[in-house]
Structure formats: C-alpha cells, structure tokens
Amino acid sequence: MASLLVRPTAPDTQGTVIDVTPESAGWTHVGFRVHKLAKGQRLEASSSDQEVCLVLLTGRATVTCGEHRFEDIGERMDIFEQIPPYAVYLPNGVSYSVEATTDLELAVCAAPGHGNHAPRLIASDNIKQSTRGQGTNTRHVHDILPETEPADSLLVVEVFTPAGNWSSYPPHKHDVDNLPHETLLEETYYHRINPEQGFAFQRVYTDDRSLDETMAVENGCCVLVPKGYHPVGASHGYSLYYLNVMAGPKRAWKFHNDPDHEWLMNV
C-alpha cells in the first residue's frame, strides 16, 4: 500500500507541489494535484479520461476550455478568510488552460468522467455553507461539488476546523458498496494550517486494525484515505483547513459511524 501521507514538493515547471494519481495511490478513482503559480504563469493540461474540478484555493485566474472562457475569476486571497472559493467543472476529453492573474494556489480534483456534463463556472455565491457539530466538534463546511450538483463521479468539499477542535468526527467510514446504507468512496484530504508552522493529527483505521495509522499533518500535506475511519484533530492555537475529494463506483456520500463512538452523536 502507498504511504498515506503525501508531503508537498518544490514546485516543478507547472507549479505542481502535490500530485496524487490512482497509480501512485494504489486505487481506482481519485486524482488530486495542487499547483502554485506565479502571476502570469499558465498551466496547460488535458482532462483525458477524467472529469475535473478546478478549485481556486487562493488567488485569481482565467480558465479557458474550448469556447468557454471564465475571465479573471476568484475572490479569496487567503484560505483562512473562510469565504467560499471559485471553481470550474470540466468534463473528460477536453484541453484547458489556467492563467494566473495573481499568485495562485490551484487544486485539480479528478475522477472518471463519462462526458455527461458541459464546462461550467461554480461561483462562490452558489456554494452552500453550513456548520456541523457542536462544542469542540464544531466545523464549517463549503459544499463545492456535492451530490446534488451535476457530475459523473466527483464529490468536492472543504472544511474549516477551529483551533483545538475535532473534525470528520465522530469517526466515520465509506468503504463498502452497500446502498442505501454506505457507499465506497476513496478520499483525499489536502491540509492547510494557520499559522502555517502548526500541525494537526489524522488517524486512518479499520475495524480489524489491519490498517491503523496516525499521522502528524503539516501545512500543505495530503492524506490518502483508501478505506477505514479517518478523524482529524486540530492542535491548540492552529486553525485547520482541508479540501476533500471523493469518488467511487456510485456518486453518493453515505457513511457509517464507528459504533464505539456513535454515542457522541447524542451528546
């Protein structure tokens, strides 16, 4: 099995600092990249056999795909402004370009596409915002590409967890194809931390503990969740952001809580 903790690298010629493919992760569905582009730098790419959701984590850009052109989009200059991002959905089988009109941090979320949807802008004011949990389990959610919005495979969401709080908690999993009770979804967590010298912890474990890893996660790291429960804890003094990408055989998010900890739902 691939290492579950993917650390950022120095940017390559296309600004790539994180590059997760199905091959590198040892799974089937999810691909994920992060590019850091300087103002004026351009990313040229093809979606190949995958649909893509481009998430402008910070900065502004012009995105072009055929006759579709989304000019100078973006509003969030710092992730921890905690406002929804701009994003662009692209189907499989297209070429596209992203030109940074300011310094840009761009997430490229990918999963198998079937050509059923046209390119479209996902504007920040169309992204649902909600708060989950209570007390030290409180976190704030932006649904960028939820199952209620059209796509073939992708599910994309971002979560802000206040310092000292827990998230993806009580622990839950989605690794069994068993609708309507649970769906099989691979998942990536891209973490950002404020201030950036901080850290968080993420555990990934199965009922039989055949997989049981706890990782110290630093700013810019990505965690792979091929199966199992996957709670996250933000350390005192450090706010945590993560971007989730999920995909599997069926496009639905149905999860199963760890029975040992489900009692927390009633507290």
Short mmCIF file of N, CA and C in Angstrom, two decimals, residues 25-167:
data_model
loop_
_atom_site.label_atom_id
_atom_site.label_comp_id
_atom_site.label_asym_id
_atom_site.label_seq_id
_atom_site.Cartn_x
_atom_site.Cartn_y
_atom_site.Cartn_z
N ALA A 25 -1.50 6.21 -5.74
CA ALA A 25 -2.24 5.93 -4.51
C ALA A 25 -2.58 4.45 -4.37
N GLY A 26 -2.52 3.70 -5.47
CA GLY A 26 -2.88 2.30 -5.42
C GLY A 26 -4.37 2.07 -5.36
N TRP A 27 -5.13 2.99 -5.98
CA TRP A 27 -6.57 2.83 -6.02
C TRP A 27 -7.10 3.09 -7.42
N THR A 28 -8.40 3.40 -7.57
CA THR A 28 -9.04 3.37 -8.89
C THR A 28 -9.60 4.70 -9.36
N HIS A 29 -10.06 5.55 -8.45
CA HIS A 29 -10.92 6.65 -8.87
C HIS A 29 -10.33 8.05 -8.72
N VAL A 30 -9.75 8.39 -7.59
CA VAL A 30 -9.44 9.79 -7.28
C VAL A 30 -8.04 10.18 -7.76
N GLY A 31 -7.96 11.34 -8.42
CA GLY A 31 -6.70 12.01 -8.70
C GLY A 31 -6.73 13.39 -8.08
N PHE A 32 -5.56 13.88 -7.66
CA PHE A 32 -5.54 15.19 -6.99
C PHE A 32 -4.17 15.84 -7.17
N ARG A 33 -4.19 17.10 -7.60
CA ARG A 33 -2.94 17.87 -7.72
C ARG A 33 -3.14 19.25 -7.12
N VAL A 34 -2.03 19.81 -6.68
CA VAL A 34 -2.01 21.22 -6.27
C VAL A 34 -0.89 21.90 -7.04
N HIS A 35 -1.24 23.05 -7.65
CA HIS A 35 -0.27 23.87 -8.37
C HIS A 35 -0.18 25.24 -7.70
N LYS A 36 1.04 25.72 -7.54
CA LYS A 36 1.27 27.09 -7.09
C LYS A 36 1.89 27.85 -8.24
N LEU A 37 1.11 28.79 -8.79
CA LEU A 37 1.51 29.53 -9.98
C LEU A 37 1.74 30.99 -9.64
N ALA A 38 2.80 31.56 -10.18
CA ALA A 38 3.05 32.99 -10.03
C ALA A 38 2.15 33.77 -10.98
N LYS A 39 1.91 35.03 -10.67
CA LYS A 39 1.11 35.88 -11.55
C LYS A 39 1.67 35.83 -12.97
N GLY A 40 0.79 35.56 -13.96
CA GLY A 40 1.19 35.48 -15.35
C GLY A 40 1.57 34.08 -15.80
N GLN A 41 1.79 33.16 -14.87
CA GLN A 41 2.14 31.78 -15.23
C GLN A 41 0.90 31.04 -15.71
N ARG A 42 1.10 30.13 -16.65
CA ARG A 42 -0.02 29.42 -17.27
C ARG A 42 0.16 27.90 -17.13
N LEU A 43 -0.93 27.25 -16.79
CA LEU A 43 -0.99 25.79 -16.75
C LEU A 43 -1.77 25.32 -17.97
N GLU A 44 -1.18 24.45 -18.77
CA GLU A 44 -1.85 23.84 -19.92
C GLU A 44 -2.00 22.35 -19.63
N ALA A 45 -3.22 21.83 -19.78
CA ALA A 45 -3.44 20.43 -19.41
C ALA A 45 -4.61 19.86 -20.19
N SER A 46 -4.77 18.55 -20.08
CA SER A 46 -5.90 17.83 -20.67
C SER A 46 -6.57 17.03 -19.57
N SER A 47 -7.88 16.93 -19.64
CA SER A 47 -8.60 16.14 -18.63
C SER A 47 -8.55 14.65 -18.92
N SER A 48 -8.14 14.28 -20.14
CA SER A 48 -8.00 12.87 -20.52
C SER A 48 -9.32 12.14 -20.25
N ASP A 49 -9.27 11.02 -19.52
CA ASP A 49 -10.49 10.25 -19.28
C ASP A 49 -11.16 10.62 -17.95
N GLN A 50 -10.74 11.74 -17.35
CA GLN A 50 -11.28 12.15 -16.06
C GLN A 50 -12.01 13.47 -16.14
N GLU A 51 -13.12 13.58 -15.41
CA GLU A 51 -13.71 14.89 -15.21
C GLU A 51 -12.88 15.60 -14.14
N VAL A 52 -12.92 16.93 -14.17
CA VAL A 52 -12.04 17.72 -13.32
C VAL A 52 -12.83 18.85 -12.67
N CYS A 53 -12.52 19.10 -11.41
CA CYS A 53 -13.00 20.31 -10.74
C CYS A 53 -11.78 21.12 -10.33
N LEU A 54 -11.64 22.29 -10.94
CA LEU A 54 -10.55 23.20 -10.61
C LEU A 54 -11.02 24.10 -9.47
N VAL A 55 -10.35 24.02 -8.33
CA VAL A 55 -10.71 24.84 -7.18
C VAL A 55 -9.64 25.89 -6.97
N LEU A 56 -10.02 27.17 -7.04
CA LEU A 56 -9.07 28.26 -6.79
C LEU A 56 -8.98 28.43 -5.28
N LEU A 57 -7.96 27.80 -4.70
CA LEU A 57 -7.80 27.85 -3.25
C LEU A 57 -7.52 29.27 -2.79
N THR A 58 -6.58 29.93 -3.47
CA THR A 58 -6.31 31.35 -3.24
C THR A 58 -5.91 31.97 -4.57
N GLY A 59 -6.27 33.25 -4.75
CA GLY A 59 -5.86 33.98 -5.95
C GLY A 59 -6.92 33.99 -7.03
N ARG A 60 -6.54 34.59 -8.17
CA ARG A 60 -7.45 34.78 -9.29
C ARG A 60 -6.83 34.18 -10.55
N ALA A 61 -7.69 33.82 -11.51
CA ALA A 61 -7.19 33.20 -12.73
C ALA A 61 -8.22 33.32 -13.84
N THR A 62 -7.76 33.15 -15.07
CA THR A 62 -8.62 33.00 -16.23
C THR A 62 -8.53 31.55 -16.70
N VAL A 63 -9.67 30.89 -16.78
CA VAL A 63 -9.73 29.48 -17.17
C VAL A 63 -10.38 29.40 -18.55
N THR A 64 -9.73 28.70 -19.48
CA THR A 64 -10.22 28.57 -20.84
C THR A 64 -10.33 27.10 -21.20
N CYS A 65 -11.47 26.73 -21.82
CA CYS A 65 -11.69 25.37 -22.30
C CYS A 65 -12.55 25.47 -23.56
N GLY A 66 -11.92 25.31 -24.74
CA GLY A 66 -12.66 25.48 -25.98
C GLY A 66 -13.25 26.86 -26.07
N GLU A 67 -14.56 26.94 -26.35
CA GLU A 67 -15.20 28.26 -26.46
C GLU A 67 -15.58 28.83 -25.10
N HIS A 68 -15.36 28.07 -24.04
CA HIS A 68 -15.69 28.53 -22.70
C HIS A 68 -14.49 29.29 -22.12
N ARG A 69 -14.76 30.48 -21.63
CA ARG A 69 -13.70 31.30 -21.03
C ARG A 69 -14.26 31.97 -19.78
N PHE A 70 -13.63 31.70 -18.66
CA PHE A 70 -14.05 32.27 -17.39
C PHE A 70 -12.96 33.26 -16.97
N GLU A 71 -13.26 34.53 -17.13
CA GLU A 71 -12.26 35.60 -17.09
C GLU A 71 -12.03 36.10 -15.66
N ASP A 72 -10.76 36.06 -15.24
CA ASP A 72 -10.31 36.68 -14.00
C ASP A 72 -11.23 36.35 -12.83
N ILE A 73 -11.46 35.07 -12.63
CA ILE A 73 -12.33 34.63 -11.54
C ILE A 73 -11.51 34.43 -10.26
N GLY A 74 -12.20 34.43 -9.16
CA GLY A 74 -11.55 34.23 -7.87
C GLY A 74 -11.74 35.44 -6.99
N GLU A 75 -11.79 35.21 -5.70
CA GLU A 75 -12.01 36.29 -4.74
C GLU A 75 -11.19 36.09 -3.48
N ARG A 76 -10.96 34.85 -3.11
CA ARG A 76 -10.29 34.54 -1.85
C ARG A 76 -8.78 34.66 -2.02
N MET A 77 -8.17 35.55 -1.30
CA MET A 77 -6.73 35.74 -1.37
C MET A 77 -5.98 34.99 -0.27
N ASP A 78 -6.71 34.55 0.73
CA ASP A 78 -6.15 33.76 1.83
C ASP A 78 -7.19 32.72 2.19
N ILE A 79 -6.81 31.46 2.22
CA ILE A 79 -7.78 30.40 2.54
C ILE A 79 -8.53 30.71 3.82
N PHE A 80 -7.83 31.26 4.82
CA PHE A 80 -8.44 31.44 6.12
C PHE A 80 -9.30 32.70 6.23
N GLU A 81 -9.55 33.36 5.10
CA GLU A 81 -10.64 34.34 5.04
C GLU A 81 -11.97 33.63 5.26
N GLN A 82 -11.99 32.33 4.97
CA GLN A 82 -13.13 31.45 5.20
C GLN A 82 -14.35 31.85 4.38
N ILE A 83 -14.12 32.38 3.18
CA ILE A 83 -15.21 32.61 2.24
C ILE A 83 -15.13 31.51 1.18
N PRO A 84 -16.25 31.15 0.55
CA PRO A 84 -16.22 30.07 -0.45
C PRO A 84 -15.33 30.44 -1.63
N PRO A 85 -14.71 29.44 -2.24
CA PRO A 85 -13.84 29.69 -3.39
C PRO A 85 -14.64 29.76 -4.68
N TYR A 86 -13.98 30.12 -5.76
CA TYR A 86 -14.50 29.89 -7.11
C TYR A 86 -13.94 28.56 -7.59
N ALA A 87 -14.71 27.89 -8.45
CA ALA A 87 -14.28 26.62 -9.02
C ALA A 87 -14.81 26.51 -10.45
N VAL A 88 -14.23 25.61 -11.23
CA VAL A 88 -14.68 25.35 -12.59
C VAL A 88 -14.78 23.84 -12.78
N TYR A 89 -15.94 23.41 -13.28
CA TYR A 89 -16.12 21.99 -13.62
C TYR A 89 -15.78 21.79 -15.10
N LEU A 90 -15.01 20.73 -15.40
CA LEU A 90 -14.65 20.39 -16.77
C LEU A 90 -14.89 18.90 -17.00
N PRO A 91 -15.48 18.52 -18.12
CA PRO A 91 -15.70 17.10 -18.41
C PRO A 91 -14.41 16.42 -18.85
N ASN A 92 -14.47 15.11 -18.99
CA ASN A 92 -13.34 14.37 -19.55
C ASN A 92 -13.20 14.70 -21.04
N GLY A 93 -12.00 14.46 -21.57
CA GLY A 93 -11.77 14.60 -23.00
C GLY A 93 -11.62 16.01 -23.51
N VAL A 94 -11.20 16.94 -22.65
CA VAL A 94 -11.02 18.33 -23.09
C VAL A 94 -9.62 18.81 -22.71
N SER A 95 -9.15 19.80 -23.45
CA SER A 95 -7.93 20.53 -23.09
C SER A 95 -8.34 21.84 -22.43
N TYR A 96 -7.51 22.30 -21.51
CA TYR A 96 -7.85 23.54 -20.81
C TYR A 96 -6.57 24.26 -20.42
N SER A 97 -6.72 25.55 -20.14
CA SER A 97 -5.60 26.34 -19.64
C SER A 97 -6.07 27.17 -18.46
N VAL A 98 -5.13 27.40 -17.55
CA VAL A 98 -5.37 28.25 -16.39
C VAL A 98 -4.25 29.28 -16.35
N GLU A 99 -4.60 30.55 -16.51
CA GLU A 99 -3.61 31.63 -16.42
C GLU A 99 -3.80 32.38 -15.12
N ALA A 100 -2.77 32.40 -14.29
CA ALA A 100 -2.84 33.10 -13.02
C ALA A 100 -2.82 34.61 -13.25
N THR A 101 -3.87 35.30 -12.80
CA THR A 101 -3.89 36.76 -12.91
C THR A 101 -3.40 37.42 -11.62
N THR A 102 -3.25 36.61 -10.56
CA THR A 102 -2.49 36.96 -9.35
C THR A 102 -1.72 35.69 -9.00
N ASP A 103 -0.88 35.75 -7.99
CA ASP A 103 -0.33 34.49 -7.49
C ASP A 103 -1.51 33.57 -7.15
N LEU A 104 -1.35 32.30 -7.46
CA LEU A 104 -2.50 31.38 -7.44
C LEU A 104 -2.11 30.05 -6.80
N GLU A 105 -2.97 29.55 -5.92
CA GLU A 105 -2.89 28.17 -5.47
C GLU A 105 -4.13 27.45 -6.00
N LEU A 106 -3.90 26.45 -6.83
CA LEU A 106 -4.97 25.79 -7.57
C LEU A 106 -5.00 24.31 -7.24
N ALA A 107 -6.18 23.80 -6.91
CA ALA A 107 -6.37 22.37 -6.72
C ALA A 107 -7.05 21.79 -7.95
N VAL A 108 -6.52 20.67 -8.45
CA VAL A 108 -7.12 19.96 -9.58
C VAL A 108 -7.65 18.64 -9.05
N CYS A 109 -8.97 18.53 -8.95
CA CYS A 109 -9.63 17.36 -8.41
C CYS A 109 -10.16 16.54 -9.58
N ALA A 110 -9.88 15.24 -9.61
CA ALA A 110 -10.20 14.44 -10.79
C ALA A 110 -10.76 13.08 -10.41
N ALA A 111 -11.64 12.56 -11.29
CA ALA A 111 -12.21 11.22 -11.14
C ALA A 111 -12.76 10.81 -12.50
N PRO A 112 -13.06 9.54 -12.70
CA PRO A 112 -13.53 9.09 -14.02
C PRO A 112 -14.73 9.89 -14.53
N GLY A 113 -14.63 10.32 -15.79
CA GLY A 113 -15.71 11.08 -16.42
C GLY A 113 -16.34 10.29 -17.55
N HIS A 114 -17.60 10.62 -17.83
CA HIS A 114 -18.33 9.90 -18.87
C HIS A 114 -18.95 10.85 -19.89
N GLY A 115 -18.49 12.10 -19.90
CA GLY A 115 -18.91 13.04 -20.93
C GLY A 115 -20.34 13.52 -20.83
N ASN A 116 -20.90 13.50 -19.64
CA ASN A 116 -22.32 13.83 -19.49
C ASN A 116 -22.60 15.29 -19.18
N HIS A 117 -21.55 16.10 -18.97
CA HIS A 117 -21.79 17.46 -18.49
C HIS A 117 -20.85 18.44 -19.20
N ALA A 118 -21.33 19.66 -19.40
CA ALA A 118 -20.55 20.71 -20.06
C ALA A 118 -19.71 21.47 -19.05
N PRO A 119 -18.66 22.16 -19.52
CA PRO A 119 -17.91 23.02 -18.61
C PRO A 119 -18.82 24.07 -17.98
N ARG A 120 -18.55 24.40 -16.73
CA ARG A 120 -19.37 25.43 -16.07
C ARG A 120 -18.58 26.07 -14.93
N LEU A 121 -18.93 27.30 -14.65
CA LEU A 121 -18.36 28.03 -13.52
C LEU A 121 -19.15 27.70 -12.27
N ILE A 122 -18.45 27.45 -11.19
CA ILE A 122 -19.07 27.30 -9.87
C ILE A 122 -18.68 28.54 -9.07
N ALA A 123 -19.56 29.50 -9.04
CA ALA A 123 -19.26 30.78 -8.38
C ALA A 123 -19.40 30.64 -6.87
N SER A 124 -18.68 31.48 -6.14
CA SER A 124 -18.65 31.37 -4.68
C SER A 124 -20.04 31.54 -4.07
N ASP A 125 -20.88 32.40 -4.67
CA ASP A 125 -22.19 32.62 -4.07
C ASP A 125 -23.18 31.49 -4.36
N ASN A 126 -22.75 30.49 -5.15
CA ASN A 126 -23.58 29.31 -5.39
C ASN A 126 -23.15 28.11 -4.54
N ILE A 127 -22.18 28.32 -3.67
CA ILE A 127 -21.67 27.23 -2.83
C ILE A 127 -22.36 27.28 -1.47
N LYS A 128 -22.99 26.17 -1.11
CA LYS A 128 -23.70 26.10 0.16
C LYS A 128 -22.72 26.12 1.33
N GLN A 129 -23.03 26.90 2.36
CA GLN A 129 -22.23 26.96 3.58
C GLN A 129 -23.05 26.40 4.74
N SER A 130 -22.42 25.64 5.61
CA SER A 130 -23.12 25.09 6.76
C SER A 130 -22.13 24.88 7.91
N THR A 131 -22.67 24.67 9.09
CA THR A 131 -21.87 24.35 10.27
C THR A 131 -22.34 23.02 10.82
N ARG A 132 -21.39 22.15 11.14
CA ARG A 132 -21.71 20.85 11.69
C ARG A 132 -21.13 20.73 13.09
N GLY A 133 -21.75 19.89 13.91
CA GLY A 133 -21.24 19.59 15.22
C GLY A 133 -21.53 20.68 16.24
N GLN A 134 -20.99 20.50 17.42
CA GLN A 134 -21.15 21.47 18.50
C GLN A 134 -19.95 21.39 19.43
N GLY A 135 -19.74 22.44 20.20
CA GLY A 135 -18.61 22.47 21.13
C GLY A 135 -17.30 22.28 20.39
N THR A 136 -16.44 21.41 20.90
CA THR A 136 -15.13 21.20 20.27
C THR A 136 -15.21 20.26 19.08
N ASN A 137 -16.42 19.95 18.64
CA ASN A 137 -16.62 19.19 17.41
C ASN A 137 -17.21 20.07 16.31
N THR A 138 -17.21 21.37 16.53
CA THR A 138 -17.76 22.31 15.54
C THR A 138 -16.80 22.50 14.37
N ARG A 139 -17.33 22.48 13.14
CA ARG A 139 -16.55 22.80 11.94
C ARG A 139 -17.48 23.41 10.91
N HIS A 140 -16.89 24.11 9.95
CA HIS A 140 -17.64 24.90 8.98
C HIS A 140 -17.35 24.37 7.57
N VAL A 141 -18.42 24.14 6.80
CA VAL A 141 -18.35 23.36 5.57
C VAL A 141 -18.77 24.20 4.37
N HIS A 142 -18.02 24.07 3.26
CA HIS A 142 -18.40 24.64 1.97
C HIS A 142 -18.55 23.49 0.97
N ASP A 143 -19.76 23.26 0.49
CA ASP A 143 -20.03 22.20 -0.49
C ASP A 143 -19.76 22.71 -1.89
N ILE A 144 -18.58 22.41 -2.41
CA ILE A 144 -18.16 22.92 -3.72
C ILE A 144 -18.81 22.13 -4.85
N LEU A 145 -18.75 20.80 -4.77
CA LEU A 145 -19.38 19.95 -5.78
C LEU A 145 -20.04 18.77 -5.06
N PRO A 146 -21.20 19.01 -4.43
CA PRO A 146 -21.89 17.95 -3.70
C PRO A 146 -22.69 17.07 -4.66
N GLU A 147 -23.26 15.99 -4.13
CA GLU A 147 -24.00 15.06 -4.98
C GLU A 147 -25.29 15.67 -5.53
N THR A 148 -25.73 16.80 -4.98
CA THR A 148 -26.92 17.47 -5.51
C THR A 148 -26.63 18.28 -6.77
N GLU A 149 -25.34 18.45 -7.10
CA GLU A 149 -24.94 19.19 -8.30
C GLU A 149 -24.39 18.21 -9.33
N PRO A 150 -24.58 18.51 -10.64
CA PRO A 150 -24.25 17.53 -11.68
C PRO A 150 -22.76 17.26 -11.83
N ALA A 151 -22.42 15.98 -11.91
CA ALA A 151 -21.07 15.48 -12.21
C ALA A 151 -21.21 13.98 -12.39
N ASP A 152 -20.19 13.35 -12.95
CA ASP A 152 -20.23 11.91 -13.17
C ASP A 152 -19.75 11.12 -11.96
N SER A 153 -18.65 11.56 -11.35
CA SER A 153 -18.04 10.81 -10.25
C SER A 153 -17.66 11.68 -9.06
N LEU A 154 -17.24 12.90 -9.31
CA LEU A 154 -16.58 13.73 -8.30
C LEU A 154 -17.52 14.24 -7.20
N LEU A 155 -16.98 14.25 -5.99
CA LEU A 155 -17.56 14.97 -4.86
C LEU A 155 -16.43 15.81 -4.25
N VAL A 156 -16.68 17.11 -4.07
CA VAL A 156 -15.63 18.02 -3.57
C VAL A 156 -16.22 18.91 -2.49
N VAL A 157 -15.53 18.98 -1.34
CA VAL A 157 -16.00 19.79 -0.23
C VAL A 157 -14.79 20.32 0.53
N GLU A 158 -14.92 21.49 1.15
CA GLU A 158 -13.85 22.00 2.01
C GLU A 158 -14.40 22.26 3.39
N VAL A 159 -13.52 22.12 4.39
CA VAL A 159 -13.93 22.19 5.79
C VAL A 159 -12.92 23.05 6.56
N PHE A 160 -13.45 23.93 7.39
CA PHE A 160 -12.64 24.75 8.29
C PHE A 160 -12.89 24.27 9.72
N THR A 161 -11.82 23.89 10.40
CA THR A 161 -11.93 23.39 11.77
C THR A 161 -11.21 24.36 12.70
N PRO A 162 -11.93 24.98 13.65
CA PRO A 162 -11.28 25.91 14.56
C PRO A 162 -10.19 25.25 15.39
N ALA A 163 -9.23 26.04 15.82
CA ALA A 163 -8.12 25.54 16.63
C ALA A 163 -8.64 24.74 17.83
N GLY A 164 -8.03 23.58 18.07
CA GLY A 164 -8.39 22.75 19.20
C GLY A 164 -9.59 21.85 18.98
N ASN A 165 -10.25 21.96 17.82
CA ASN A 165 -11.45 21.17 17.57
C ASN A 165 -11.14 19.89 16.81
N TRP A 166 -12.13 18.99 16.82
CA TRP A 166 -12.08 17.76 16.05
C TRP A 166 -12.96 17.88 14.82
N SER A 167 -12.65 17.07 13.81
CA SER A 167 -13.36 17.14 12.55
C SER A 167 -13.42 15.74 11.94
#
